[in-house]
Short mmCIF file of C-alpha atoms in Angstrom, two decimals:
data_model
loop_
_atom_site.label_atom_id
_atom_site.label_comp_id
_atom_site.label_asym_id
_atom_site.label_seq_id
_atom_site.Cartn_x
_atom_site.Cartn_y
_atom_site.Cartn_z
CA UNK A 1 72.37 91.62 17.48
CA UNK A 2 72.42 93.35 20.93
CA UNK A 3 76.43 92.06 21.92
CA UNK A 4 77.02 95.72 22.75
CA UNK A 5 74.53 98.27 23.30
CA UNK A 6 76.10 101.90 23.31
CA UNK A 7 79.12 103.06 25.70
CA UNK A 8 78.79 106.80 25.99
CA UNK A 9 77.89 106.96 29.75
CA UNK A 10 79.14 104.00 30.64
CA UNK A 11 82.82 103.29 29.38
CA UNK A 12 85.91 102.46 30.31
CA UNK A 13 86.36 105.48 32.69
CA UNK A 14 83.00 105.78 34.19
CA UNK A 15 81.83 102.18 34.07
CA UNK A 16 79.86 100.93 36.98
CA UNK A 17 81.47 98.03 39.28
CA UNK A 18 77.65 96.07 38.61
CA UNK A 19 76.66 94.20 35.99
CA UNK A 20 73.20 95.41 34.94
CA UNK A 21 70.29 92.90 34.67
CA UNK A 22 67.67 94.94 32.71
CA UNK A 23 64.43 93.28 32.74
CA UNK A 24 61.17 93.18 29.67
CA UNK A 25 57.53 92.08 30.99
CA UNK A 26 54.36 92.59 29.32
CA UNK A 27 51.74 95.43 29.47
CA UNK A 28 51.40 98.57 32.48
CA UNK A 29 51.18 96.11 35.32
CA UNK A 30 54.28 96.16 37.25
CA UNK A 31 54.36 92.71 38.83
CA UNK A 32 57.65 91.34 37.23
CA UNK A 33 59.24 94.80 37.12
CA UNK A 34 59.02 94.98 41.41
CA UNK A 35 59.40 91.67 41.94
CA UNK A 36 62.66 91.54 40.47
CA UNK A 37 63.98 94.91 41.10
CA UNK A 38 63.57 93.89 44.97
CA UNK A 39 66.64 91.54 44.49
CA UNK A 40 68.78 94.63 44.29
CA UNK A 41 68.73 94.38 48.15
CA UNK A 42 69.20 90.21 48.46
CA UNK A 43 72.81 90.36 46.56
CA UNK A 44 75.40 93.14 45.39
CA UNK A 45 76.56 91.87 42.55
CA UNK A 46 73.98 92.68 39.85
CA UNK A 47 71.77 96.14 39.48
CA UNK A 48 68.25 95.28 38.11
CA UNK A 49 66.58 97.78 36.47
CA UNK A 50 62.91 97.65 34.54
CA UNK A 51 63.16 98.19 30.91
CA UNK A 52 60.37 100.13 29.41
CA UNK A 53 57.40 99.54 26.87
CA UNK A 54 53.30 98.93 26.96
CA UNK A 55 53.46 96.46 25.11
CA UNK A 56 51.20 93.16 25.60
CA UNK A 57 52.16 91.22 22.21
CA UNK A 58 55.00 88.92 22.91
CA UNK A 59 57.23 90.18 20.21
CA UNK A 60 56.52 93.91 21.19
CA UNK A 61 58.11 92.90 24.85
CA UNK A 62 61.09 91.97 22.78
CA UNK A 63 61.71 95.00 21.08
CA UNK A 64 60.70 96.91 23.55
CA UNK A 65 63.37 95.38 25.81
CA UNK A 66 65.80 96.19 22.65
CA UNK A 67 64.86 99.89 22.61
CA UNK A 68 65.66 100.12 26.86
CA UNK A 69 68.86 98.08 26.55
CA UNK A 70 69.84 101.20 23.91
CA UNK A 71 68.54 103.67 25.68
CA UNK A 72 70.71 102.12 29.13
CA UNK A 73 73.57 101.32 26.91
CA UNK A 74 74.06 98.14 28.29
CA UNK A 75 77.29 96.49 27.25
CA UNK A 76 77.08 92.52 26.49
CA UNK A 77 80.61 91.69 26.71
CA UNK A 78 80.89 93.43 30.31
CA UNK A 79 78.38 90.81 31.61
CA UNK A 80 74.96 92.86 31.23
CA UNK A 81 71.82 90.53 30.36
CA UNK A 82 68.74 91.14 29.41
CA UNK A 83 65.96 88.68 30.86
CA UNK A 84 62.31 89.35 28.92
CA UNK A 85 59.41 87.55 31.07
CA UNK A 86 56.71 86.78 28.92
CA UNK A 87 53.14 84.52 30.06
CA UNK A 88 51.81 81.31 27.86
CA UNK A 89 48.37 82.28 28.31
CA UNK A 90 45.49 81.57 26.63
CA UNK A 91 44.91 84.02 23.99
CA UNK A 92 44.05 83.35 20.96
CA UNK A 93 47.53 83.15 18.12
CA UNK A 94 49.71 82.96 21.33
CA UNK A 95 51.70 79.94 20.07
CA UNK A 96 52.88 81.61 17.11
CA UNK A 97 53.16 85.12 18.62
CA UNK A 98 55.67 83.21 21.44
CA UNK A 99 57.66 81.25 19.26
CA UNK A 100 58.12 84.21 17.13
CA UNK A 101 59.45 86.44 19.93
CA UNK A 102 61.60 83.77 20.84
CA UNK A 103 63.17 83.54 18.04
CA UNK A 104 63.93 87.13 17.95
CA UNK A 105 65.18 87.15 21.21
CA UNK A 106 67.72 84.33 20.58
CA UNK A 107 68.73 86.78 17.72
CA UNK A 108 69.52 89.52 20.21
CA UNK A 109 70.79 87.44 23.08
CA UNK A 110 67.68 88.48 25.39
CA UNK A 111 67.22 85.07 27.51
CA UNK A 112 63.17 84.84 27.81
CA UNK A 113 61.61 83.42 31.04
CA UNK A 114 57.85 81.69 30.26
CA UNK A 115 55.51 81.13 32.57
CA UNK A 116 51.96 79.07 32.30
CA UNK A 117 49.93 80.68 32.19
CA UNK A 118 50.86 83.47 33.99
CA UNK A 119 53.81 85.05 36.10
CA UNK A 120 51.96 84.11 39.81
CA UNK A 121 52.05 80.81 39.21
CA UNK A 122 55.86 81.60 40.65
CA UNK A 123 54.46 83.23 43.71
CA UNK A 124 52.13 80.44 43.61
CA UNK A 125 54.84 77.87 44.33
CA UNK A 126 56.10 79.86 47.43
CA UNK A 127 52.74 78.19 49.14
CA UNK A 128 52.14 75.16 47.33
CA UNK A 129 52.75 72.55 45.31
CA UNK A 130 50.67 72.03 42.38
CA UNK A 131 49.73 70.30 39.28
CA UNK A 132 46.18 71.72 38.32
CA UNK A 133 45.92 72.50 34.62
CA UNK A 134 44.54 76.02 35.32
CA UNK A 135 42.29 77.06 32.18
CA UNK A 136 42.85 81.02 32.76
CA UNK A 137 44.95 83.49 34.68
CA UNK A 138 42.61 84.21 37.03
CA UNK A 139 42.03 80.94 38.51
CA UNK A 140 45.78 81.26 38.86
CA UNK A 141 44.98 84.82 41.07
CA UNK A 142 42.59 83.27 42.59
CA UNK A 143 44.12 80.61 44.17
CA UNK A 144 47.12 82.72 44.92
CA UNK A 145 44.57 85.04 46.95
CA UNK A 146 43.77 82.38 49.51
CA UNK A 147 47.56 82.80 50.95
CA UNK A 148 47.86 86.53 49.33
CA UNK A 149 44.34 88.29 49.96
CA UNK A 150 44.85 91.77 48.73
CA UNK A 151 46.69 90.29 45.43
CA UNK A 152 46.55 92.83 42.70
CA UNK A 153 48.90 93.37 39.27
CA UNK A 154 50.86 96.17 40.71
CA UNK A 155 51.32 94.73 44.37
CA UNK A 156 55.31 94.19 45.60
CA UNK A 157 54.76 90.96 47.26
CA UNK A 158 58.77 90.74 47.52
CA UNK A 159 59.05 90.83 51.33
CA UNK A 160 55.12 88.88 51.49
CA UNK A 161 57.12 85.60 50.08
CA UNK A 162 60.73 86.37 50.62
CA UNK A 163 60.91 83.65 53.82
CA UNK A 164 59.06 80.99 51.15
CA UNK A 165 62.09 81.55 48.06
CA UNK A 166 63.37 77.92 49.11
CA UNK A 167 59.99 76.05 49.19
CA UNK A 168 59.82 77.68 45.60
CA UNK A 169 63.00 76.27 44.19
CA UNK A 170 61.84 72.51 45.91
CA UNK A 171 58.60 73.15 44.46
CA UNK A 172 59.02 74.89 40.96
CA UNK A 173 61.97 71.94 40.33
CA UNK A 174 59.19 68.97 41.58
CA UNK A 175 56.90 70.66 38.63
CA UNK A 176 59.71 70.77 36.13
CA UNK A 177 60.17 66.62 37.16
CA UNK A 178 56.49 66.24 36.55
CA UNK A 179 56.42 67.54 33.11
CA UNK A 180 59.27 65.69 32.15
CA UNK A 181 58.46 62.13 33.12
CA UNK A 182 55.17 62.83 31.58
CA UNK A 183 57.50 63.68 28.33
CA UNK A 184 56.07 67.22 27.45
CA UNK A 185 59.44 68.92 26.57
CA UNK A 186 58.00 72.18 24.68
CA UNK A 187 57.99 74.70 26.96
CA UNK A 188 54.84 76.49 25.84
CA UNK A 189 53.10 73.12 26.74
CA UNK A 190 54.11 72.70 30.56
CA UNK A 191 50.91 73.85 32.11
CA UNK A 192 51.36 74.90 35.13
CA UNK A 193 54.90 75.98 34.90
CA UNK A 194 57.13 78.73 35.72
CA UNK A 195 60.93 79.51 34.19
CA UNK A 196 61.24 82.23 36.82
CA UNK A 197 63.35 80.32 39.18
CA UNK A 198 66.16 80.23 36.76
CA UNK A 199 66.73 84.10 36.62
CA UNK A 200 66.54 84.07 40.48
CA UNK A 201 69.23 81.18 40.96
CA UNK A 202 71.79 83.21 39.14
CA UNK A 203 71.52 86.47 40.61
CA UNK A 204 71.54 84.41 44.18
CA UNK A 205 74.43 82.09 42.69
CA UNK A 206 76.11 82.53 45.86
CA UNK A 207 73.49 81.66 48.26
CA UNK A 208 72.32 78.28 45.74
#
């Protein structure tokens, strides 16, 4: 279990006033990894850092994650977290392959963030509210390029949307309503959804 990762560089004596947020996504494309690591300038209480790993399986992000938490030597008990973002998607298996990697994350304390089917259907929300049961990822991008046009995997779209982060909330919360007064609870079944939100509402705790 991943309570306490390593304390060589950072114990007692040379521990840093931050708690680290250390973040897992899938694959080379850095979408997540800059989104996130852009809060480091919104708030001063957390340092978010990109784990590292290739991997596009959901239970590869995972370990992954657990080998970059090591690696960091993040430390559990002094308030570090590590927050894997993983997409539904359509591929074939993906049902199993999620609820397998959740399972070992719950194992490890690593709180997983889903999104359906992909990770822009948060940047998505920053424009628009929607219900459209999208039937691949890249009607998602598509749609997302009529308000972003140059749109691309490994774009940092922070400042782009940063003005829009409250129209998200309103509208990512007014999707999480519809889903559950339709009565779909599992979360690999809310299409469109987005669990994103929740990382951002702690790290701006202050501001929410």
């Amino acid at each position: 279990m991943v309570r306490k990762v390593g304390q060589k560089k950072r114990g007692k004596v040379s521990r840093r006033t931050k708690k680290i947020i250390l973040i897992g996504a899938e694959g080379k494309n850095q979408t997540e990894r800059k989104y996130f690591k852009a809060f480091n300038q919104a708030q001063s209480e957390y340092k978010i850092m990109a784990g590292k790993g290739n991997n596009t399986d959901p239970v590869g992000v995972v370990e992954d994650l657990l080998k970059s938490a090591k690696q960091e030597e993040l430390d559990m008990k002094l308030g570090d977290m590590l927050a894997c973002f993983i997409d539904v998607d359509f591929k074939k298996d993906r049902d199993k392959e999620l609820r397998d990697a959740m399972k070992l994350a719950r194992q490890n304390n690593i709180s997983v963030f889903l999104s359906n089917p992909c990770f822009e259907i948060w940047y998505l929300l920053h424009f628009r509210y929607s219900t459209r049961l999208y039937g691949s990822n890249e009607e998602v991008i598509k749609d997302l390029g009529s308000y972003i046009s140059d749109y691309s995997k490994s774009k940092d779209v922070y400042d782009l949307i940063e003005n829009k982060l409250d129209d998200a909330f309103v509208n990512t919360k007014r999707l999480e309503s519809y889903h559950l007064a339709n009565g779909t609870n599992d979360r690999l079944k809310k299409l469109p959804s987005t669990e994103a939100y929740k990382l951002i509402e702690m790290i701006l705790e202050k501001r929410h």
